[in-house]
Short mmCIF file of C-alpha atoms and ligand atoms in Angstrom, two decimals:
data_model
loop_
_atom_site.label_atom_id
_atom_site.label_comp_id
_atom_site.label_asym_id
_atom_site.label_seq_id
_atom_site.Cartn_x
_atom_site.Cartn_y
_atom_site.Cartn_z
CA MET S 1256 -80.84 -3.95 71.15
CA ASP S 1257 -83.85 -5.23 73.02
CA ALA S 1258 -86.99 -4.85 70.96
CA ARG S 1259 -88.91 -3.26 73.86
CA ILE S 1260 -86.36 -0.52 74.33
CA LEU S 1261 -86.20 0.03 70.60
CA THR S 1262 -89.98 0.35 70.45
CA ALA S 1263 -90.01 2.79 73.36
CA ALA S 1264 -87.23 4.88 71.81
CA THR S 1265 -88.97 4.90 68.44
CA SER S 1266 -92.15 6.08 70.15
CA GLY S 1267 -90.20 9.06 71.45
CA VAL S 1268 -88.82 9.84 68.00
CA VAL S 1269 -92.16 9.73 66.19
CA ALA S 1270 -93.93 11.64 68.99
CA ALA S 1271 -91.35 14.43 68.83
CA ALA S 1272 -91.47 14.40 65.03
CA LEU S 1273 -95.26 14.80 65.11
CA GLY S 1274 -94.98 17.62 67.66
CA THR S 1275 -92.31 19.42 65.65
CA ALA S 1276 -94.32 19.01 62.44
CA ALA S 1277 -97.52 20.29 64.07
CA ALA S 1278 -95.53 23.25 65.38
CA HIS S 1279 -94.24 23.90 61.88
CA VAL S 1280 -97.83 24.16 60.60
CA VAL S 1281 -98.82 26.49 63.44
CA ALA S 1282 -95.72 28.59 62.78
CA ALA S 1283 -96.58 28.74 59.09
CA LEU S 1284 -99.87 30.36 60.10
CA VAL S 1285 -98.63 32.74 62.83
CA SER S 1286 -94.89 33.37 62.46
CA PRO S 1287 -92.83 31.07 60.20
CA SER S 1288 -89.45 31.74 61.77
CA ALA S 1289 -90.85 30.69 65.18
CA SER S 1290 -91.03 27.13 63.95
CA PRO S 1291 -88.93 25.18 66.52
CA VAL S 1292 -86.41 23.80 64.02
CA LEU S 1293 -85.93 27.20 62.32
CA ALA S 1294 -85.79 29.17 65.57
CA VAL S 1295 -83.19 26.81 67.08
CA GLY S 1296 -81.26 26.83 63.79
CA SER S 1297 -81.15 30.66 63.75
CA GLN S 1298 -79.89 30.75 67.32
CA VAL S 1299 -77.23 28.20 66.43
CA ILE S 1300 -76.15 30.38 63.46
CA ASP S 1301 -75.87 33.43 65.68
CA ALA S 1302 -74.03 31.56 68.44
CA THR S 1303 -71.60 29.63 66.26
CA PRO S 1304 -68.07 30.91 66.80
CA THR S 1305 -66.62 32.61 63.70
CA PRO S 1306 -63.92 29.97 63.02
CA VAL S 1307 -66.51 27.19 63.06
CA LYS S 1308 -68.78 29.20 60.75
CA GLU S 1309 -65.87 29.85 58.38
CA TRP S 1310 -65.08 26.14 58.37
CA ALA S 1311 -68.73 25.31 57.61
CA VAL S 1312 -68.90 27.81 54.73
CA ALA S 1313 -65.57 26.55 53.31
CA THR S 1314 -66.62 22.91 53.64
CA PHE S 1315 -70.31 22.97 52.75
CA GLY S 1316 -70.66 26.25 50.82
CA THR S 1317 -74.26 27.32 50.58
CA ALA S 1318 -75.37 23.79 51.57
CA ASP S 1319 -74.44 24.84 55.11
CA LYS S 1320 -78.06 25.78 55.90
CA PRO S 1321 -79.72 22.46 54.92
CA ILE S 1322 -76.93 20.70 56.82
CA LEU S 1323 -77.59 22.86 59.87
CA ILE S 1324 -81.34 22.16 59.74
CA GLY S 1325 -80.63 18.44 59.33
CA SER S 1326 -78.34 18.51 62.38
CA VAL S 1327 -80.93 20.32 64.52
CA ILE S 1328 -83.54 17.70 63.56
CA LEU S 1329 -81.11 14.85 64.19
CA VAL S 1330 -80.12 16.07 67.67
CA THR S 1331 -83.79 16.67 68.56
CA LEU S 1332 -84.77 13.20 67.48
CA LEU S 1333 -81.86 11.61 69.36
CA LEU S 1334 -82.95 13.34 72.57
CA ALA S 1335 -86.53 12.36 71.81
CA ALA S 1336 -85.39 8.74 71.47
CA LEU S 1337 -83.97 9.04 74.97
CA ALA S 1338 -87.26 10.49 76.21
CA GLY S 1339 -89.08 7.54 74.67
CA ALA S 1340 -86.66 4.96 76.01
CA VAL S 1341 -86.89 6.12 79.62
CA ARG S 1342 -90.64 6.46 79.58
CA PRO S 1343 -91.62 2.94 80.67
CA ARG S 1344 -89.40 3.36 83.73
CA SER S 1345 -89.94 7.01 84.43
CA PRO S 1346 -92.82 8.72 82.69
CA PHE S 1347 -92.02 11.86 84.63
CA ALA S 1348 -88.44 12.11 83.35
CA SER S 1349 -89.63 11.37 79.83
CA THR S 1350 -92.28 14.11 79.85
CA ALA S 1351 -89.89 16.53 81.52
CA LEU S 1352 -87.29 15.97 78.81
CA LEU S 1353 -89.78 16.63 76.03
CA ILE S 1354 -91.02 19.77 77.78
CA VAL S 1355 -87.48 21.03 78.27
CA LEU S 1356 -86.75 20.47 74.56
CA ALA S 1357 -89.88 22.39 73.58
CA ALA S 1358 -89.11 25.14 76.07
CA LEU S 1359 -85.66 25.57 74.55
CA ALA S 1360 -87.25 25.91 71.13
CA GLY S 1361 -89.73 28.43 72.54
CA ALA S 1362 -86.92 30.42 74.08
CA ALA S 1363 -85.05 30.32 70.79
CA ALA S 1364 -88.13 31.75 69.08
CA VAL S 1365 -88.96 34.56 71.52
CA LEU S 1366 -85.32 35.57 71.89
CA ARG S 1367 -84.92 36.31 68.17
CA PRO S 1368 -84.16 39.95 67.32
CA THR S 1369 -87.67 40.70 66.01
CA PRO S 1370 -90.09 38.34 67.80
CA GLY S 1371 -93.84 38.38 67.28
CA ILE S 1372 -96.29 38.17 70.17
CA LEU S 1373 -97.31 34.61 69.28
CA ASP S 1374 -93.80 33.27 68.80
CA TRP S 1375 -94.13 31.05 71.87
CA LEU S 1376 -97.13 29.24 70.41
CA PRO S 1377 -95.44 26.78 67.99
CA ALA S 1378 -93.15 25.43 70.74
CA PHE S 1379 -96.13 25.15 73.08
CA VAL S 1380 -98.00 23.14 70.44
CA ALA S 1381 -94.89 20.98 69.95
CA ALA S 1382 -94.82 20.15 73.66
CA VAL S 1383 -98.53 19.31 73.88
CA VAL S 1384 -98.58 17.19 70.75
CA ALA S 1385 -95.32 15.35 71.55
CA VAL S 1386 -96.27 14.55 75.17
CA ALA S 1387 -99.80 13.45 74.26
CA THR S 1388 -98.60 11.35 71.35
CA LEU S 1389 -95.92 9.64 73.40
CA ASP S 1390 -98.49 8.91 76.08
CA VAL S 1391 -100.77 7.23 73.55
CA LEU S 1392 -97.92 5.31 71.88
CA SER S 1393 -96.06 4.20 74.95
CA PRO S 1394 -96.30 0.58 75.89
CA SER S 1395 -98.10 0.65 79.21
CA ASP S 1396 -97.52 -2.93 80.17
CA GLY S 1397 -94.19 -2.12 81.73
CA SER S 1398 -92.51 -4.66 79.52
CA ALA S 1399 -89.79 -2.34 78.28
CA TRP S 1400 -86.47 -1.55 79.95
CA PRO S 1401 -85.93 -5.08 81.21
CA THR S 1402 -83.45 -5.63 83.96
CA ALA S 1403 -80.77 -8.25 83.60
CA ARG S 1404 -82.70 -10.60 85.85
CA ASP S 1405 -86.23 -10.71 84.54
CA SER S 1406 -86.10 -9.88 80.84
CA PRO S 1407 -87.83 -12.09 78.45
CA ARG S 1408 -86.46 -10.29 75.40
CA GLY S 1409 -89.62 -8.72 74.10
CA SER S 1410 -90.69 -8.25 70.55
CA ILE S 1411 -92.54 -5.56 68.76
CA THR S 1412 -96.20 -6.16 68.06
CA ARG S 1413 -97.97 -5.64 64.78
CA ARG S 1414 -100.20 -3.05 66.39
CA GLU S 1415 -97.15 -1.06 67.49
CA VAL S 1416 -95.61 -1.19 64.03
CA VAL S 1417 -98.81 0.25 62.58
CA ALA S 1418 -99.09 2.94 65.28
CA LEU S 1419 -95.47 4.03 65.01
CA GLY S 1420 -95.40 3.90 61.23
CA GLY S 1421 -98.70 5.79 61.00
CA THR S 1422 -97.46 8.51 63.31
CA ALA S 1423 -94.23 8.85 61.35
CA VAL S 1424 -96.15 9.18 58.09
CA ALA S 1425 -98.45 11.76 59.71
CA ALA S 1426 -95.41 13.73 60.92
CA VAL S 1427 -93.84 13.80 57.48
CA ALA S 1428 -97.12 14.83 55.84
CA LEU S 1429 -97.76 17.56 58.40
CA GLY S 1430 -94.20 18.85 58.16
CA GLY S 1431 -94.50 18.95 54.37
CA ALA S 1432 -97.84 20.78 54.63
CA GLY S 1433 -96.26 23.37 56.95
CA GLN S 1434 -93.37 23.86 54.57
CA ALA S 1435 -95.78 24.25 51.63
CA LEU S 1436 -97.76 26.83 53.58
CA ILE S 1437 -94.59 28.78 54.34
CA THR S 1438 -93.35 28.87 50.76
CA ARG S 1439 -96.74 29.15 49.11
CA GLY S 1440 -97.79 31.99 46.94
CA ARG S 1441 -95.74 34.38 44.92
CA ALA S 1442 -93.72 37.22 46.26
CA PRO S 1443 -95.61 40.50 46.20
CA THR S 1444 -94.93 42.67 43.16
CA LEU S 1445 -93.95 46.28 42.93
CA ALA S 1446 -94.44 48.64 40.00
CA LEU S 1447 -90.93 50.02 39.68
CA PRO S 1448 -90.41 53.47 38.24
CA GLY S 1449 -87.85 53.97 35.51
CA PRO S 1450 -84.55 55.65 36.24
CA THR S 1451 -84.66 59.45 36.17
CA ASP S 1452 -81.48 59.39 34.10
CA PRO S 1453 -81.16 55.96 32.46
CA LEU S 1454 -77.73 54.38 31.96
CA PRO S 1455 -76.96 53.51 28.37
CA PRO S 1456 -76.73 49.79 27.65
CA LEU S 1457 -73.29 48.33 28.39
CA PRO S 1458 -70.91 48.41 25.42
CA ALA S 1459 -70.50 44.96 23.87
CA GLY S 1460 -66.76 45.26 24.53
CA VAL S 1461 -67.16 44.61 28.28
CA SER S 1462 -67.41 40.97 27.24
CA VAL S 1463 -64.33 39.38 25.71
CA ARG S 1464 -64.64 36.81 22.96
CA ALA S 1465 -63.74 33.67 24.87
CA PRO S 1466 -66.17 30.99 25.97
CA GLY S 1467 -66.38 29.87 29.57
CA ILE S 1468 -65.95 33.24 31.27
CA SER S 1469 -68.62 34.42 33.75
CA PRO S 1470 -71.10 36.64 31.91
CA PHE S 1471 -70.43 40.32 32.57
CA ILE S 1472 -73.90 40.77 34.07
CA THR S 1473 -74.88 38.01 36.44
CA ALA S 1474 -78.49 36.88 35.96
CA ASN S 1475 -80.59 37.32 39.12
CA GLY S 1476 -81.18 33.58 39.29
CA SER S 1477 -77.45 32.83 39.31
CA PHE S 1478 -76.43 35.65 41.63
CA TYR S 1479 -74.73 34.23 44.73
CA ARG S 1480 -76.75 34.45 47.92
CA ILE S 1481 -75.22 34.90 51.37
CA ASP S 1482 -77.12 35.76 54.50
CA THR S 1483 -77.93 34.49 57.99
CA ALA S 1484 -81.64 34.00 57.22
CA LEU S 1485 -82.97 30.43 57.33
CA LEU S 1486 -86.19 31.77 55.88
CA THR S 1487 -85.73 34.72 53.61
CA PRO S 1488 -88.01 37.47 54.93
CA ARG S 1489 -91.11 37.95 52.82
CA VAL S 1490 -91.82 41.63 53.19
CA ASN S 1491 -95.20 43.08 52.30
CA PRO S 1492 -94.29 46.41 50.70
CA ALA S 1493 -97.50 47.96 52.08
CA ASP S 1494 -96.24 47.31 55.62
CA TRP S 1495 -92.68 48.30 54.90
CA SER S 1496 -90.95 51.56 55.75
CA LEU S 1497 -87.47 52.98 55.70
CA SER S 1498 -86.33 55.19 58.58
CA VAL S 1499 -83.32 57.44 58.45
CA ASP S 1500 -82.45 58.43 62.02
CA GLY S 1501 -79.76 58.75 64.68
CA GLU S 1502 -77.30 61.64 64.66
CA VAL S 1503 -79.02 63.56 61.87
CA PRO S 1504 -80.70 66.96 62.13
CA HIS S 1505 -84.16 65.63 61.22
CA GLY S 1506 -84.80 61.95 60.90
CA PHE S 1507 -87.71 60.72 58.82
CA SER S 1508 -89.46 57.63 57.65
CA LEU S 1509 -90.73 56.72 54.15
CA GLY S 1510 -93.24 54.20 52.89
CA ILE S 1511 -92.59 52.26 49.72
CA ASP S 1512 -94.61 54.63 47.50
CA GLU S 1513 -92.71 57.63 48.82
CA LEU S 1514 -89.41 55.87 48.22
CA LEU S 1515 -90.38 54.92 44.68
CA ALA S 1516 -91.41 58.52 43.98
CA LEU S 1517 -87.85 59.78 44.61
CA PRO S 1518 -85.42 60.28 41.72
CA MET S 1519 -83.94 56.94 40.78
CA VAL S 1520 -80.52 56.21 39.32
CA GLU S 1521 -79.06 53.13 37.67
CA ARG S 1522 -75.59 51.81 38.41
CA ASP S 1523 -73.59 48.76 37.38
CA ILE S 1524 -71.89 47.41 40.50
CA THR S 1525 -70.03 44.23 41.28
CA LEU S 1526 -70.92 42.85 44.72
CA ASN S 1527 -68.86 40.24 46.50
CA CYS S 1528 -68.69 38.49 49.83
CA VAL S 1529 -65.81 38.78 52.26
CA SER S 1530 -66.15 35.04 52.86
CA ASN S 1531 -65.18 34.28 49.28
CA GLU S 1532 -62.03 32.18 49.08
CA VAL S 1533 -59.48 32.99 46.37
CA GLY S 1534 -61.08 31.71 43.15
CA GLY S 1535 -64.48 31.34 44.89
CA PRO S 1536 -67.99 31.87 43.53
CA TYR S 1537 -69.47 34.53 45.85
CA ILE S 1538 -69.34 37.45 43.44
CA GLY S 1539 -71.67 38.89 40.81
CA THR S 1540 -72.43 42.03 38.87
CA ALA S 1541 -75.84 43.62 38.38
CA ARG S 1542 -77.43 46.78 37.10
CA TRP S 1543 -79.02 48.18 40.23
CA LEU S 1544 -81.84 50.75 40.31
CA GLY S 1545 -82.28 52.85 43.40
CA VAL S 1546 -82.11 56.08 45.35
CA PRO S 1547 -78.62 57.41 46.20
CA THR S 1548 -78.01 57.12 49.94
CA ARG S 1549 -76.57 60.59 49.71
CA ASP S 1550 -80.02 61.94 48.75
CA LEU S 1551 -81.67 60.18 51.68
CA LEU S 1552 -79.06 61.41 54.17
CA ALA S 1553 -79.38 64.93 52.72
CA ARG S 1554 -83.11 64.75 53.29
CA ALA S 1555 -82.33 63.99 56.94
CA GLY S 1556 -80.22 67.15 57.01
CA LEU S 1557 -76.76 65.66 56.42
CA THR S 1558 -75.84 67.62 53.38
CA GLU S 1559 -72.11 67.52 53.96
CA ASP S 1560 -69.76 64.66 54.75
CA PRO S 1561 -68.43 65.33 58.27
CA ARG S 1562 -65.45 63.11 57.20
CA ASN S 1563 -65.41 61.65 60.65
CA PRO S 1564 -64.11 58.04 60.63
CA ASP S 1565 -65.78 57.46 64.01
CA LEU S 1566 -69.23 57.71 62.42
CA GLN S 1567 -71.03 54.74 60.95
CA VAL S 1568 -74.41 54.07 59.47
CA LEU S 1569 -75.91 51.13 61.27
CA SER S 1570 -78.44 49.59 58.94
CA THR S 1571 -81.12 47.19 60.10
CA SER S 1572 -83.03 44.61 58.13
CA THR S 1573 -86.59 43.47 58.75
CA ASP S 1574 -85.23 40.28 60.35
CA GLY S 1575 -83.19 42.26 62.88
CA MET S 1576 -79.82 41.82 61.14
CA THR S 1577 -77.48 44.81 61.56
CA ILE S 1578 -74.72 45.94 59.23
CA SER S 1579 -72.26 48.74 59.75
CA THR S 1580 -71.08 51.03 56.95
CA PRO S 1581 -68.69 54.01 57.26
CA LEU S 1582 -70.84 57.15 56.98
CA SER S 1583 -68.48 58.58 54.39
CA ALA S 1584 -69.06 55.62 52.07
CA LEU S 1585 -72.75 56.51 51.91
CA LEU S 1586 -72.08 60.23 51.36
CA ASP S 1587 -69.10 60.33 49.02
CA ASP S 1588 -68.99 60.20 45.23
CA ARG S 1589 -68.97 56.42 44.89
CA GLY S 1590 -72.72 56.47 44.58
CA ALA S 1591 -74.05 54.01 47.15
CA LEU S 1592 -77.72 53.18 46.68
CA VAL S 1593 -80.79 52.04 48.45
CA ALA S 1594 -81.64 49.67 45.60
CA VAL S 1595 -85.12 48.52 44.66
CA GLY S 1596 -84.31 47.02 41.24
CA MET S 1597 -81.81 44.43 40.04
CA ASN S 1598 -81.20 43.82 36.36
CA GLY S 1599 -84.50 45.29 35.27
CA THR S 1600 -86.78 43.65 37.83
CA GLN S 1601 -87.70 44.24 41.44
CA LEU S 1602 -85.23 42.75 43.91
CA PRO S 1603 -85.78 39.00 44.24
CA GLN S 1604 -86.90 38.02 47.75
CA ALA S 1605 -83.53 36.30 48.34
CA HIS S 1606 -81.70 39.49 47.40
CA GLY S 1607 -83.53 41.84 49.73
CA PHE S 1608 -87.03 42.73 48.41
CA PRO S 1609 -88.25 45.43 48.60
CA ALA S 1610 -85.08 47.44 49.25
CA ARG S 1611 -81.45 46.89 50.05
CA LEU S 1612 -78.22 48.79 50.41
CA VAL S 1613 -75.53 48.47 47.73
CA THR S 1614 -72.20 50.21 48.46
CA PRO S 1615 -69.61 50.10 45.69
CA GLY S 1616 -66.11 49.17 46.83
CA LEU S 1617 -67.16 47.47 50.07
CA TYR S 1618 -67.79 43.80 50.76
CA GLY S 1619 -71.46 42.90 51.23
CA PHE S 1620 -71.11 42.38 54.99
CA VAL S 1621 -70.44 46.09 55.50
CA GLY S 1622 -72.48 47.63 52.74
CA ALA S 1623 -75.24 45.54 51.24
CA THR S 1624 -78.00 45.14 53.85
CA LYS S 1625 -80.93 43.22 52.41
CA TRP S 1626 -84.56 43.72 53.49
CA LEU S 1627 -83.38 47.13 54.64
CA THR S 1628 -85.70 49.04 56.94
CA ARG S 1629 -83.55 51.47 58.89
CA LEU S 1630 -80.40 53.60 58.48
CA THR S 1631 -79.12 54.99 61.76
CA VAL S 1632 -76.22 57.43 61.83
CA THR S 1633 -74.21 56.72 64.96
CA ARG S 1634 -70.71 56.30 66.32
CA TYR S 1635 -68.83 53.03 65.97
CA ASP S 1636 -68.37 52.93 69.73
CA ALA S 1637 -72.10 53.44 70.38
CA ALA S 1638 -73.43 50.37 68.56
CA ARG S 1639 -71.88 47.24 67.12
CA ALA S 1640 -73.19 45.47 64.06
CA TYR S 1641 -73.71 41.72 63.80
CA TRP S 1642 -70.37 40.87 62.20
CA THR S 1643 -68.42 43.46 64.14
CA GLU S 1644 -69.45 41.64 67.30
CA ARG S 1645 -68.09 38.46 65.72
CA GLY S 1646 -64.63 39.84 65.11
CA TRP S 1647 -64.84 40.79 61.44
CA ALA S 1648 -63.08 43.94 60.24
CA THR S 1649 -64.86 47.28 60.26
CA ASP S 1650 -62.98 48.35 57.14
CA GLY S 1651 -64.57 46.21 54.47
CA THR S 1652 -62.78 47.62 51.45
CA VAL S 1653 -62.68 45.05 48.66
CA ARG S 1654 -59.25 43.55 48.01
CA THR S 1655 -57.90 43.17 44.48
CA GLN S 1656 -58.56 39.71 43.08
CA ALA S 1657 -58.50 37.80 39.81
CA ARG S 1658 -60.19 34.48 39.09
CA ILE S 1659 -59.61 31.93 36.36
CA ASP S 1660 -62.99 30.77 35.00
CA THR S 1661 -61.67 28.74 32.06
CA PRO S 1662 -60.18 26.19 31.86
CA ARG S 1663 -61.64 24.75 35.04
CA ASP S 1664 -59.32 23.57 37.77
CA GLY S 1665 -58.39 19.88 37.42
CA ARG S 1666 -59.63 19.62 33.79
CA SER S 1667 -58.05 17.56 31.03
CA LEU S 1668 -57.58 19.40 27.75
CA SER S 1669 -56.39 18.50 24.31
CA PRO S 1670 -53.21 20.14 23.10
CA GLY S 1671 -53.36 23.15 20.81
CA ALA S 1672 -54.95 26.55 20.73
CA THR S 1673 -57.19 27.42 23.65
CA ALA S 1674 -57.82 30.38 25.89
CA ILE S 1675 -57.33 31.06 29.57
CA GLY S 1676 -59.83 33.58 30.86
CA GLY S 1677 -61.80 34.92 33.78
CA VAL S 1678 -62.67 38.02 35.75
CA ALA S 1679 -60.71 40.45 37.93
CA TRP S 1680 -61.99 43.06 40.36
CA ALA S 1681 -60.86 45.89 42.58
CA GLN S 1682 -64.03 47.90 43.11
CA GLY S 1683 -63.36 51.57 43.67
CA ARG S 1684 -59.90 51.38 42.10
CA GLY S 1685 -60.61 49.53 38.87
CA ILE S 1686 -58.46 46.95 37.14
CA GLY S 1687 -55.42 48.19 35.19
CA ARG S 1688 -53.77 44.92 34.16
CA VAL S 1689 -54.16 41.18 34.43
CA GLU S 1690 -51.22 38.82 33.98
CA VAL S 1691 -51.09 35.07 33.57
CA ARG S 1692 -48.25 32.69 34.24
CA VAL S 1693 -48.07 29.10 32.99
CA ASP S 1694 -45.76 27.00 35.14
CA GLY S 1695 -42.47 28.90 35.53
CA ASP S 1696 -42.83 30.90 32.28
CA PRO S 1697 -42.70 34.68 32.35
CA TRP S 1698 -45.92 36.53 33.20
CA ARG S 1699 -47.94 37.41 30.09
CA ARG S 1700 -50.43 40.23 29.88
CA ALA S 1701 -54.02 39.21 29.27
CA THR S 1702 -56.40 41.11 27.01
CA LEU S 1703 -58.99 43.00 29.05
CA GLY S 1704 -62.62 43.63 28.30
CA LEU S 1705 -63.71 47.26 28.36
CA GLU S 1706 -64.08 48.86 31.79
CA ALA S 1707 -67.74 49.60 32.50
CA ASN S 1708 -66.71 51.63 35.56
CA VAL S 1709 -64.22 51.17 38.41
CA ASP S 1710 -66.86 49.43 40.54
CA CYS S 1711 -67.30 46.54 38.15
CA TRP S 1712 -65.17 43.51 37.51
CA ARG S 1713 -63.38 43.20 34.18
CA GLN S 1714 -63.26 40.15 32.00
CA TRP S 1715 -59.83 39.05 30.68
CA TYR S 1716 -58.39 36.30 28.47
CA LEU S 1717 -55.12 35.06 27.12
CA PRO S 1718 -54.75 32.76 24.07
CA TRP S 1719 -52.70 29.69 25.01
CA GLU S 1720 -51.07 26.89 23.00
CA ALA S 1721 -51.59 24.00 25.34
CA THR S 1722 -48.68 21.52 25.31
CA PRO S 1723 -48.93 17.98 26.67
CA GLY S 1724 -48.30 17.61 30.37
CA ARG S 1725 -49.55 18.93 33.69
CA HIS S 1726 -49.60 22.70 33.99
CA ALA S 1727 -50.09 25.16 36.82
CA ILE S 1728 -51.78 28.37 35.67
CA THR S 1729 -51.64 31.43 37.91
CA VAL S 1730 -53.30 34.83 37.53
CA ARG S 1731 -52.72 38.16 39.21
CA ALA S 1732 -54.29 41.57 38.74
CA THR S 1733 -53.00 45.10 39.09
CA ASP S 1734 -55.52 47.71 40.19
CA GLY S 1735 -56.12 51.11 38.69
CA THR S 1736 -53.65 52.75 41.07
CA GLY S 1737 -50.86 50.47 39.85
CA ALA S 1738 -50.78 48.26 42.95
CA VAL S 1739 -50.10 44.61 42.09
CA GLN S 1740 -52.32 42.09 43.85
CA THR S 1741 -50.41 40.54 46.75
CA ASP S 1742 -49.38 36.89 46.59
CA ARG S 1743 -49.53 36.67 50.38
CA GLN S 1744 -52.20 34.13 51.25
CA ALA S 1745 -54.80 35.35 53.73
CA SER S 1746 -57.99 33.63 54.79
CA PRO S 1747 -61.35 35.42 54.34
CA PHE S 1748 -61.50 36.21 58.07
CA PRO S 1749 -61.38 39.00 59.11
CA ALA S 1750 -60.99 41.34 56.11
CA GLY S 1751 -61.12 39.27 52.90
CA ALA S 1752 -58.95 36.61 51.25
CA THR S 1753 -55.73 37.49 49.46
CA GLY S 1754 -53.36 35.49 47.27
CA TRP S 1755 -53.19 34.53 43.61
CA HIS S 1756 -55.66 32.13 42.06
CA GLN S 1757 -53.91 29.08 40.68
CA ILE S 1758 -55.34 26.09 38.88
CA THR S 1759 -53.89 22.86 37.51
CA VAL S 1760 -54.81 21.29 34.18
CA THR S 1761 -53.62 18.18 32.36
CA VAL S 1762 -53.08 18.32 28.62
CA THR S 1763 -53.17 14.90 26.94
CA ASP S 1764 -53.21 13.92 23.30
N1 LIG Z 1344 -80.34 41.29 56.09
C1 LIG Z 1344 -79.16 40.82 55.70
N2 LIG Z 1344 -78.47 41.47 54.74
C2 LIG Z 1344 -77.30 40.97 54.28
C3 LIG Z 1344 -76.75 39.81 54.83
C4 LIG Z 1344 -77.48 39.15 55.85
O1 LIG Z 1344 -77.06 38.12 56.41
N3 LIG Z 1344 -78.69 39.67 56.26
N4 LIG Z 1344 -75.53 39.35 54.36
C5 LIG Z 1344 -74.64 40.32 53.73
C6 LIG Z 1344 -73.56 39.71 53.04
S1 LIG Z 1344 -72.38 38.98 53.99
C7 LIG Z 1344 -73.42 39.73 51.68
S2 LIG Z 1344 -72.00 39.19 50.95
C8 LIG Z 1344 -74.48 40.27 50.82
C9 LIG Z 1344 -74.88 39.26 49.79
O2 LIG Z 1344 -75.93 39.72 49.02
P1 LIG Z 1344 -76.67 38.74 47.99
O3 LIG Z 1344 -77.15 37.58 48.80
O4 LIG Z 1344 -77.75 39.50 47.36
O5 LIG Z 1344 -75.61 38.29 46.98
O6 LIG Z 1344 -75.63 40.60 51.56
C10 LIG Z 1344 -75.37 41.25 52.78
N5 LIG Z 1344 -76.64 41.65 53.33
MO1 LIG Z 1345 -70.67 38.37 52.74
#
């Protein structure tokens, strides 16, 4: 490519990069999620059709967010390259393109569910900085964009290299500074009360004696994380409140101290994501500490379950996310919680600090609202939650599943004594049996770890004499009602994956 056009295009790229980075710093100071890249990214998440989102989750897993951010930056810089390239010919078109880009970012920011009053500012700064920078950087001698007739193929001057390189370095430094500002500091801490009626420690027997199986309790740091937030909300507990409202006799609102003063219970509950593929990682078990949702709804005057399947509780998070839970699931005996503690500590920021919903027996997308701030009793036909609008099921009952944790799929093993093991779950119904099949052999019953309660997964293992060759190992579970897990393969959308987990191993001596 002609060096003059390349220089002009590069000017556009570094000018836009500097504008975006400056906006990131301003956003860090006024409203982090209004940063142009993050605001556009969030709008893209919300607008992405469900099949595309499912494909992205299946393909990239939890790397989908960095990949999204990278794509937003890439597209922005490509358009900025165009703005730079046309500038020598048409400064007006160039400036207009940059302003349109910034305006789109500003719109993305102010159209978020919970915008702040200064959310337009970062995009405004981006526009001013990018346009001014491009004006300074642009070659003004009209030498770029040569026509076929009169082009002495230009070259890039030393001065330009220094100016472009310097601006690029400044953009990276500024962007890094903004990012550091956003993530600086530690999350606020809460002094959690103890449970009013503490749970005894789990019996050792919930864990079976076989290495390689997921620990019964998932450490907070290894607990899967799924949400739509590009920046996990950092909630200041002093500014936080929980409202219980809607079709209740007397709605109310609580501050964090009032919530923490209520009787607290502890419960061991396995939480999993509807987007988990068969054999997938989006599941974990924790000891949650919190206030029963039943107590909160009773305080609002709902002392009895109307048993009306048309009623939902629409819960809202501080970032405007909405999740829909059947009212009965928050009133019945399963013991749903507004949780404030997870495995002996306050909720980590990524898992919903300071308070979240945890509903046993339901997938997270219909029962586990993080950064919870509002519970509204309403009818399903009066308000639609985020995922309901995107075609996901309203009945989010967890489907029976078993997963092989060891040996790992595709592994090579030595022949001889080994163990096949993993976890199985059917929250609400419990696990009654787990069976394993090697190749075409008959099903064999695995040994189960103790059942902590029906809302937790169960570990299982089966000793195996591995013989040389390639083997397919399949597992299936039977729930506490005697229903055998279906082998019919279903994708996670719209109500959770089904099918048996199968792995292949090679045994070589
Ligand atoms: N505010 C908010 N809460 C949310 C979500 C979300 O996107 N935003 N995702 C839900 C989904 S789909 C799941 S599976 C669980 C995951 O909880 P975890 O990240 O603590 O494992 O949170 C639920 N709560
Ligand atoms: Mo989920």
